[in-house]
Amino acid sequence: MNLTLKIWRQKNANDKGKMVDYKINDVSPDMSFLEMLDVLNSGLILKGEEPVAFDHDCREGICGSCSLYINGEAHGPDRGVTTCQLHMRKFKDGDTIYIEPFRATAFPVIKDLIVDRSAFDRIQNAGGFISVNTSGNTIDANAIPINKHDADDAFSAATCIGCGACVASCKNSSAMLFVGAKVSQYALLPQGRVEAVDRVKNMVAQMDLEGFGNCTNTGACEVECPKGISLENIARMNREYLFANIKD
Amino acid sequence: MSGFFKSSIGRKYAMALSALFLMVFLLQHFAINILSVFSPDAFNEASHFMGTFWAVQFVLQPILIFGVVFHFVMGFVLEIKNNKARQKSYVKNNGNANSSWMSRNMLLTGAVVLAFLVLHFIDFWIPELNVKYIQGDMSGLLTDGEGFRYYEELVHKFENPLRVGAYVLAFVLLSLHLLHGFSSAFQSVGANNIYKKSMKGLAQVYAIGLPVGFIFIALYHHFNH
Ligand code: HEM
Ligand code: SF4
Ligand code: FES
């Protein structure tokens, strides 16, 4: 396939940046999207030009680093996949493909298509954990009976890979799907209940501090999330947050 | 609870509660208006009661005004905050791929409803205040003293096709506002059962049925007199 790529190029955080056009030929439909970019970059390097900087690590849909906004959608047109799992067969010969970084004030661009998502780490550090004494007398988690339904919901919430597609897709740049998933994965389990009040309060406070927007329930996040994290998690977080505030 | 309503989630609760209140109000408003189609007398009785009973006038009415003002001011506040959360927008964004037009344009549909409400206030409410509290006529009677004036006034208002047109347009936009808003309000207060099938149906019944009902009343009086 022969394609036209329109790619956001930005030298550094302070550069204004702009869209730049690239032609790329003989792209195999079996390539992944990132492989296609690798081919583009090899060509640029041979020509002595600066390659396009983009984030990636595992290339198998588990690390969440491949953050591209492709043709107006986070991780491109396919559903339930990250950019590294997106294949070129989802496009047609002659297509023009827009490739932009995830946009949110809380996710500033570092270079080209790479954004700084450490805001997510700070939210996680504010409460996305349980405090367990690991000094030799830890109880096996499997020794605690848990309702299957709750266990399944907690597990689904825990599959969030922190990619930020929810923020990127949301018209308000709201992080509520991510935070809702992180709050839920603990809120549903007895181990997580112990610190539930502080957790939801601290994580929401950090989320607000980072400058993410307010959820208006458009549901764009749920559709674009590569892990299918459900809006139910936002509703659960809202309940948790209300009750936590009533409690203290 | 300190700081609850300053948080993003607290604001969502506040927005949703004001919206839920407005939806209950709208239902009550409809219940009275539809009487005008079936029985002018019943409509007159109900209007006179609502217009003169102290608890409605001095307790519920101020709460309603506060609710409306709070709702749209909060709507604008949230819009400004949300725009700040993304200062640089996408060159290409495909919103249709993942969300409904209604959900992305709540401020637009809401603003049209607001414009209508201003018109509605000038049309019905200010003359009402004038008669009752400035001229001091609390009788609710026609100037010739022959029966209540409410039904006559309603029929008279809907004679003007321009007014009927504005009315229809406003309710179409209200319907779009509610097609997203109804279920959104429940999701905001944490009641996500709304996404289950039966509740989705209820959302559509309310969001389409009620505005269509209001439009029907306007057209009925326009063409029937
Ligand atoms: C006065 C003009 C109005 C304006 C400017 C306005 C604006 C808005 C905006 C911007 C939102 C989205 C905010 C958000 O979801 O966070 C919203 C939500 C909503 N509005 Fe309105 N609105 C108006 C009137 C009304 C009326 C008259 C009703 C109902 C009778 C109504 C019902 C709702 C509902 C149910 C929601 C969803 C609440 C939620 O998601 O939590 N609105 N409105
Ligand atoms: S909720 Fe989904 S889209 Fe958001 S960070 Fe987690 S995996 Fe990514
Ligand atoms: S590179 Fe790890 S999820 Fe795509």
Coordinates of N, CA and C in Angstrom, one line a residue, chain A residues 15-192:
Chain A
D15 N 9.0 24.0 21.7 CA 8.8 24.2 20.2 C 7.2 24.3 19.9
K16 N 6.9 25.1 18.9 CA 5.5 25.3 18.6 C 4.9 24.0 17.9
G17 N 5.7 23.4 17.1 CA 5.3 22.2 16.4 C 4.4 22.4 15.2
K18 N 4.4 21.4 14.3 CA 3.5 21.5 13.2 C 3.3 20.1 12.5
M19 N 2.2 20.0 11.7 CA 2.0 18.8 11.0 C 3.0 18.7 9.8
V20 N 3.6 17.6 9.5 CA 4.5 17.4 8.3 C 4.0 16.2 7.5
D21 N 4.0 16.4 6.2 CA 3.6 15.3 5.3 C 4.7 14.4 4.9
Y22 N 4.5 13.1 4.9 CA 5.4 12.1 4.5 C 4.7 11.1 3.5
K23 N 5.4 10.7 2.5 CA 4.9 9.7 1.6 C 5.6 8.4 2.0
I24 N 4.8 7.3 2.1 CA 5.5 6.0 2.3 C 4.9 5.0 1.4
N25 N 5.8 4.2 0.7 CA 5.3 3.3 -0.3 C 5.6 1.8 0.1
D26 N 4.9 0.9 -0.5 CA 5.1 -0.5 -0.3 C 4.9 -1.0 1.1
V27 N 3.9 -0.4 1.8 CA 3.6 -0.9 3.1 C 2.8 -2.2 3.1
S28 N 3.2 -3.2 3.8 CA 2.5 -4.5 3.8 C 1.3 -4.4 4.7
P29 N 0.2 -4.9 4.3 CA -1.0 -4.9 5.2 C -0.8 -5.7 6.5
D30 N 0.2 -6.6 6.5 CA 0.4 -7.4 7.7 C 1.3 -6.7 8.7
M31 N 1.9 -5.5 8.3 CA 2.7 -4.8 9.3 C 1.8 -4.3 10.4
S32 N 2.4 -4.1 11.6 CA 1.8 -3.4 12.6 C 2.0 -1.9 12.4
F33 N 1.2 -1.1 13.0 CA 1.3 0.4 12.8 C 2.7 0.9 13.2
L34 N 3.2 0.3 14.3 CA 4.5 0.8 14.7 C 5.6 0.3 13.8
E35 N 5.5 -0.9 13.2 CA 6.5 -1.3 12.2 C 6.5 -0.4 11.0
M36 N 5.3 0.0 10.6 CA 5.2 1.0 9.5 C 6.0 2.2 9.8
L37 N 5.8 2.7 11.1 CA 6.6 3.9 11.5 C 8.1 3.6 11.5
D38 N 8.5 2.4 11.9 CA 9.9 2.0 11.9 C 10.5 2.1 10.5
V39 N 9.7 1.6 9.5 CA 10.1 1.7 8.2 C 10.3 3.2 7.7
L40 N 9.3 4.0 8.1 CA 9.4 5.4 7.8 C 10.7 6.0 8.4
N41 N 10.9 5.7 9.7 CA 12.1 6.2 10.3 C 13.4 5.8 9.7
S42 N 13.5 4.5 9.3 CA 14.7 4.0 8.7 C 15.0 4.8 7.5
G43 N 14.0 5.1 6.7 CA 14.1 5.9 5.5 C 14.6 7.3 5.8
L44 N 14.0 7.9 6.9 CA 14.4 9.3 7.3 C 15.9 9.3 7.7
I45 N 16.3 8.3 8.5 CA 17.7 8.2 8.9 C 18.6 8.1 7.8
L46 N 18.3 7.3 6.8 CA 19.1 7.1 5.6 C 19.3 8.5 4.9
K47 N 18.2 9.2 4.9 CA 18.2 10.6 4.2 C 18.9 11.6 5.1
G48 N 19.3 11.2 6.3 CA 20.0 12.2 7.2 C 19.0 13.1 7.9
E49 N 17.7 12.7 7.9 CA 16.7 13.5 8.6 C 16.4 12.9 10.0
E50 N 15.9 13.8 10.8 CA 15.5 13.4 12.2 C 14.3 12.4 12.2
P51 N 14.5 11.2 12.8 CA 13.4 10.2 12.8 C 12.2 10.8 13.7
V52 N 11.0 10.2 13.5 CA 9.9 10.6 14.2 C 9.9 9.9 15.6
A53 N 9.9 10.7 16.7 CA 10.0 10.1 18.0 C 8.6 9.7 18.5
F54 N 8.4 8.4 18.8 CA 7.2 7.9 19.4 C 7.5 6.9 20.5
D55 N 6.5 6.8 21.4 CA 6.7 5.9 22.6 C 6.3 4.5 22.3
H56 N 7.1 3.5 22.7 CA 6.7 2.1 22.6 C 7.6 1.3 23.5
D57 N 7.1 0.1 23.9 CA 8.0 -0.7 24.7 C 7.7 -2.2 24.4
C58 N 6.6 -2.7 25.0 CA 6.3 -4.1 24.9 C 5.9 -4.6 23.5
R59 N 5.2 -3.7 22.7 CA 4.7 -4.1 21.4 C 3.8 -5.3 21.5
E60 N 3.1 -5.5 22.6 CA 2.1 -6.6 22.6 C 0.9 -6.2 23.5
G61 N 0.7 -4.9 23.6 CA -0.6 -4.5 24.2 C -0.6 -4.6 25.7
I62 N 0.6 -4.6 26.4 CA 0.5 -4.7 27.8 C 1.1 -3.5 28.6
C63 N 2.0 -2.8 27.9 CA 2.7 -1.7 28.7 C 2.0 -0.4 28.7
G64 N 1.2 -0.2 27.6 CA 0.5 1.1 27.5 C 1.2 2.3 27.0
S65 N 2.5 2.1 26.5 CA 3.3 3.3 26.2 C 3.0 3.8 24.8
C66 N 2.5 3.0 23.9 CA 2.3 3.4 22.5 C 1.1 4.4 22.3
S67 N 1.4 5.6 22.5 CA 0.3 6.6 22.7 C 0.1 7.4 21.4
L68 N -0.6 6.9 20.4 CA -0.8 7.7 19.2 C -2.3 8.0 18.9
Y69 N -2.5 9.2 18.4 CA -3.9 9.6 18.1 C -3.9 9.5 16.5
I70 N -4.6 8.4 16.0 CA -4.5 8.1 14.6 C -5.9 8.4 13.9
N71 N -5.9 9.2 12.9 CA -7.1 9.6 12.2 C -8.2 10.0 13.2
G72 N -7.9 10.7 14.2 CA -8.9 11.3 15.1 C -9.3 10.3 16.2
E73 N -8.6 9.2 16.4 CA -9.0 8.3 17.5 C -7.7 7.8 18.2
A74 N -7.8 7.6 19.5 CA -6.7 7.1 20.3 C -6.5 5.6 19.8
H75 N -5.3 5.3 19.5 CA -4.9 3.9 19.0 C -5.5 3.6 17.7
G76 N -6.0 4.6 17.0 CA -6.6 4.3 15.7 C -8.0 3.7 15.6
P77 N -8.4 3.3 14.4 CA -9.8 3.0 14.2 C -10.2 1.6 14.7
D78 N -9.3 0.7 15.1 CA -9.6 -0.6 15.5 C -10.1 -0.5 17.0
R79 N -10.9 -1.5 17.4 CA -11.4 -1.5 18.8 C -10.6 -2.6 19.7
G80 N -10.5 -2.2 20.9 CA -9.9 -3.2 21.9 C -8.4 -3.5 21.6
V81 N -7.7 -2.6 21.0 CA -6.3 -2.8 20.7 C -5.5 -1.5 21.0
T82 N -4.2 -1.7 21.3 CA -3.3 -0.5 21.4 C -2.7 -0.3 20.0
T83 N -2.0 0.8 19.9 CA -1.4 1.1 18.6 C -0.5 0.0 18.1
C84 N 0.3 -0.6 19.0 CA 1.2 -1.6 18.6 C 0.5 -2.9 18.1
Q85 N -0.8 -3.0 18.5 CA -1.6 -4.2 18.0 C -2.4 -3.8 16.8
L86 N -2.3 -2.6 16.3 CA -3.1 -2.1 15.2 C -2.4 -2.6 13.9
H87 N -3.1 -3.1 13.0 CA -2.5 -3.6 11.7 C -2.8 -2.7 10.6
M88 N -1.9 -2.6 9.6 CA -2.0 -1.7 8.5 C -3.2 -2.2 7.6
R89 N -3.7 -3.4 7.8 CA -4.8 -3.9 6.9 C -6.1 -3.1 7.3
K90 N -6.1 -2.4 8.4 CA -7.2 -1.5 8.7 C -7.3 -0.3 7.9
F91 N -6.2 -0.1 7.0 CA -6.2 1.1 6.2 C -6.2 0.6 4.7
K92 N -6.5 1.6 3.8 CA -6.6 1.2 2.4 C -5.4 1.9 1.6
D93 N -5.1 1.3 0.5 CA -4.1 1.9 -0.4 C -4.5 3.3 -0.7
G94 N -3.6 4.3 -0.6 CA -3.9 5.7 -1.0 C -4.4 6.5 0.1
D95 N -4.6 5.9 1.3 CA -5.1 6.6 2.5 C -4.2 7.7 2.9
T96 N -4.8 8.8 3.5 CA -4.0 9.8 4.2 C -4.2 9.5 5.7
I97 N -3.2 9.4 6.5 CA -3.3 9.0 7.9 C -2.8 10.2 8.8
Y98 N -3.6 10.7 9.6 CA -3.1 11.7 10.6 C -2.6 11.1 11.8
I99 N -1.4 11.4 12.2 CA -0.8 10.9 13.4 C -0.4 12.0 14.4
E100 N -1.1 12.0 15.5 CA -0.8 13.1 16.5 C -0.6 12.6 17.9
P101 N 0.1 13.4 18.7 CA 0.3 12.9 20.1 C -1.1 13.0 20.9
F102 N -1.2 12.3 22.0 CA -2.3 12.4 22.9 C -2.3 13.8 23.3
R103 N -3.5 14.5 23.3 CA -3.6 15.9 23.7 C -4.3 16.1 25.0
A104 N -3.6 16.7 26.0 CA -4.3 17.1 27.2 C -3.3 18.0 27.9
T105 N -3.8 19.0 28.6 CA -2.8 19.9 29.3 C -2.0 19.1 30.3
A106 N -2.6 18.1 30.9 CA -1.9 17.3 31.9 C -0.9 16.3 31.3
F107 N -0.9 16.2 29.9 CA 0.0 15.3 29.2 C 0.8 16.2 28.2
P108 N 1.8 17.0 28.7 CA 2.5 17.9 27.8 C 3.4 17.1 26.8
V109 N 3.5 17.6 25.6 CA 4.4 16.9 24.6 C 5.8 17.1 25.0
I110 N 6.6 16.0 24.9 CA 8.0 16.0 25.2 C 8.7 16.2 23.9
K111 N 8.4 15.4 22.9 CA 9.0 15.5 21.6 C 8.1 14.8 20.6
D112 N 7.9 15.4 19.4 CA 7.0 14.8 18.4 C 5.8 14.1 18.9
L113 N 5.7 12.8 19.0 CA 4.5 12.1 19.4 C 4.6 11.6 20.8
I114 N 5.6 11.9 21.5 CA 5.8 11.5 22.9 C 5.3 12.5 23.9
V115 N 4.4 12.0 24.7 CA 3.9 12.9 25.8 C 4.3 12.4 27.2
D116 N 4.3 13.3 28.1 CA 4.6 13.0 29.5 C 3.4 12.6 30.2
R117 N 3.3 11.3 30.6 CA 2.1 10.8 31.3 C 2.4 10.6 32.8
S118 N 3.4 11.2 33.3 CA 3.7 11.0 34.7 C 2.6 11.5 35.7
A119 N 1.7 12.3 35.1 CA 0.5 12.6 36.0 C -0.2 11.4 36.5
F120 N -0.3 10.4 35.6 CA -0.9 9.1 36.0 C -0.1 8.4 37.1
D121 N 1.2 8.5 37.1 CA 2.0 7.9 38.1 C 1.7 8.6 39.4
R122 N 1.6 9.9 39.4 CA 1.4 10.7 40.6 C 0.0 10.3 41.2
I123 N -1.0 10.1 40.3 CA -2.3 9.7 40.8 C -2.2 8.4 41.5
Q124 N -1.5 7.5 40.8 CA -1.3 6.1 41.4 C -0.6 6.2 42.7
N125 N 0.4 7.0 42.8 CA 1.2 7.1 44.1 C 0.3 7.7 45.2
A126 N -0.7 8.4 44.8 CA -1.6 9.1 45.9 C -2.5 8.0 46.6
G127 N -2.6 6.8 46.0 CA -3.5 5.9 46.7 C -3.7 4.6 46.0
G128 N -3.2 4.4 44.8 CA -3.4 3.2 44.1 C -2.6 2.0 44.5
F129 N -2.7 1.7 45.8 CA -2.0 0.5 46.3 C -2.6 0.1 47.6
I130 N -2.2 -1.0 48.2 CA -2.6 -1.4 49.5 C -1.3 -1.5 50.4
S131 N -1.4 -1.2 51.6 CA -0.3 -1.3 52.5 C -0.3 -2.6 53.2
V132 N 0.6 -3.5 52.8 CA 0.6 -4.8 53.4 C 2.0 -5.0 54.1
N133 N 1.9 -5.6 55.3 CA 3.1 -6.0 56.0 C 3.7 -7.2 55.3
T134 N 4.9 -7.1 54.8 CA 5.4 -8.3 54.0 C 6.6 -8.9 54.8
S135 N 6.5 -8.8 56.1 CA 7.6 -9.3 56.9 C 7.5 -10.7 57.3
G136 N 7.1 -11.6 56.4 CA 7.1 -13.0 56.6 C 5.8 -13.6 57.0
N137 N 4.8 -12.8 57.5 CA 3.6 -13.4 57.9 C 2.4 -13.0 57.0
T138 N 2.7 -12.7 55.7 CA 1.7 -12.3 54.7 C 0.7 -13.5 54.5
I139 N -0.6 -13.1 54.4 CA -1.6 -14.2 54.2 C -1.8 -14.3 52.7
D140 N -1.8 -15.5 52.3 CA -2.1 -15.8 50.8 C -3.4 -15.2 50.4
A141 N -3.4 -14.3 49.4 CA -4.6 -13.7 49.0 C -5.7 -14.7 48.7
N142 N -5.3 -15.8 48.1 CA -6.3 -16.8 47.7 C -7.0 -17.5 49.0
A143 N -6.5 -17.2 50.2 CA -7.1 -17.8 51.4 C -8.4 -17.0 51.8
I144 N -8.6 -15.8 51.2 CA -9.7 -15.0 51.5 C -10.8 -15.3 50.5
P145 N -12.0 -15.8 50.9 CA -13.1 -16.1 50.0 C -13.6 -14.7 49.4
I146 N -13.8 -14.7 48.1 CA -14.3 -13.5 47.5 C -15.4 -13.9 46.5
N147 N -16.5 -13.2 46.6 CA -17.6 -13.3 45.6 C -17.1 -13.3 44.2
K148 N -17.5 -14.3 43.4 CA -16.9 -14.4 42.1 C -17.2 -13.2 41.2
H149 N -18.4 -12.6 41.4 CA -18.8 -11.4 40.6 C -17.8 -10.2 40.9
D150 N -17.6 -10.0 42.2 CA -16.7 -9.0 42.6 C -15.3 -9.2 42.1
A151 N -14.8 -10.5 42.2 CA -13.5 -10.9 41.8 C -13.3 -10.6 40.3
D152 N -14.4 -10.9 39.5 CA -14.3 -10.7 38.1 C -14.2 -9.2 37.8
D153 N -15.1 -8.4 38.4 CA -15.1 -7.0 38.2 C -13.8 -6.3 38.6
A154 N -13.2 -6.8 39.7 CA -12.0 -6.2 40.2 C -10.9 -6.6 39.2
F155 N -11.0 -7.8 38.7 CA -9.9 -8.2 37.7 C -10.1 -7.4 36.4
S156 N -11.3 -7.2 35.9 CA -11.5 -6.4 34.7 C -10.9 -5.0 34.9
A157 N -11.2 -4.4 36.1 CA -10.7 -3.0 36.4 C -9.2 -3.0 36.4
A158 N -8.6 -4.1 36.9 CA -7.1 -4.2 37.0 C -6.4 -4.4 35.7
T159 N -7.2 -4.7 34.6 CA -6.5 -4.8 33.3 C -6.2 -3.5 32.7
C160 N -6.6 -2.4 33.3 CA -6.2 -1.1 32.8 C -4.7 -1.0 32.7
I161 N -4.1 -0.6 31.6 CA -2.7 -0.5 31.4 C -2.2 0.9 31.5
G162 N -3.0 1.9 31.9 CA -2.6 3.2 32.1 C -2.1 3.9 30.9
C163 N -2.7 3.6 29.7 CA -2.2 4.1 28.4 C -2.6 5.6 28.2
G164 N -3.7 6.0 28.8 CA -4.1 7.4 28.7 C -5.0 7.6 27.5
A165 N -5.4 6.5 26.8 CA -6.3 6.7 25.6 C -7.7 7.3 26.1
C166 N -8.1 7.0 27.3 CA -9.3 7.6 27.8 C -9.2 9.1 27.9
V167 N -8.1 9.6 28.4 CA -7.9 11.1 28.5 C -7.9 11.7 27.1
A168 N -7.1 11.0 26.2 CA -6.9 11.5 24.9 C -8.2 11.6 24.1
S169 N -9.1 10.6 24.3 CA -10.4 10.6 23.6 C -11.4 11.5 24.1
C170 N -11.3 11.8 25.4 CA -12.4 12.5 26.1 C -12.3 14.0 25.6
K171 N -13.5 14.5 25.3 CA -13.5 15.9 24.8 C -13.1 16.9 25.9
N172 N -13.2 16.4 27.2 CA -12.8 17.2 28.3 C -11.5 16.8 28.9
S173 N -10.8 15.9 28.3 CA -9.5 15.4 28.8 C -9.7 14.9 30.3
S174 N -10.8 14.2 30.5 CA -11.0 13.7 31.9 C -10.3 12.4 32.1
A175 N -9.7 12.2 33.3 CA -9.0 11.0 33.6 C -9.9 10.0 34.4
M176 N -11.2 10.2 34.4 CA -12.0 9.5 35.3 C -12.1 8.0 35.0
L177 N -11.9 7.6 33.7 CA -12.0 6.1 33.5 C -10.8 5.5 34.1
F178 N -9.6 6.1 33.9 CA -8.4 5.5 34.5 C -8.5 5.5 36.0
V179 N -8.8 6.6 36.6 CA -8.9 6.7 38.1 C -10.0 5.8 38.6
G180 N -11.1 5.7 37.9 CA -12.3 4.9 38.3 C -11.8 3.4 38.3
A181 N -11.0 3.0 37.3 CA -10.5 1.6 37.2 C -9.6 1.3 38.4
K182 N -8.7 2.3 38.7 CA -7.7 2.1 39.7 C -8.4 2.0 41.1
V183 N -9.4 2.9 41.3 CA -10.2 2.9 42.6 C -10.9 1.6 42.7
S184 N -11.6 1.2 41.6 CA -12.5 0.0 41.6 C -11.7 -1.3 41.9
Q185 N -10.5 -1.4 41.3 CA -9.8 -2.7 41.4 C -9.5 -3.0 42.9
Y186 N -9.4 -2.0 43.7 CA -9.2 -2.2 45.2 C -10.5 -2.2 45.9
A187 N -11.4 -1.3 45.5 CA -12.7 -1.1 46.3 C -13.5 -2.4 46.3
L188 N -13.3 -3.2 45.3 CA -14.2 -4.4 45.3 C -13.6 -5.6 46.1
L189 N -12.4 -5.4 46.6 CA -11.8 -6.6 47.3 C -11.6 -6.2 48.8
P190 N -11.7 -7.2 49.7 CA -11.6 -6.9 51.1 C -10.2 -6.3 51.5
Q191 N -9.2 -6.7 50.8 CA -7.8 -6.1 51.1 C -7.8 -4.6 50.8
G192 N -8.6 -4.2 49.8 CA -8.6 -2.8 49.4 C -9.5 -1.9 50.3

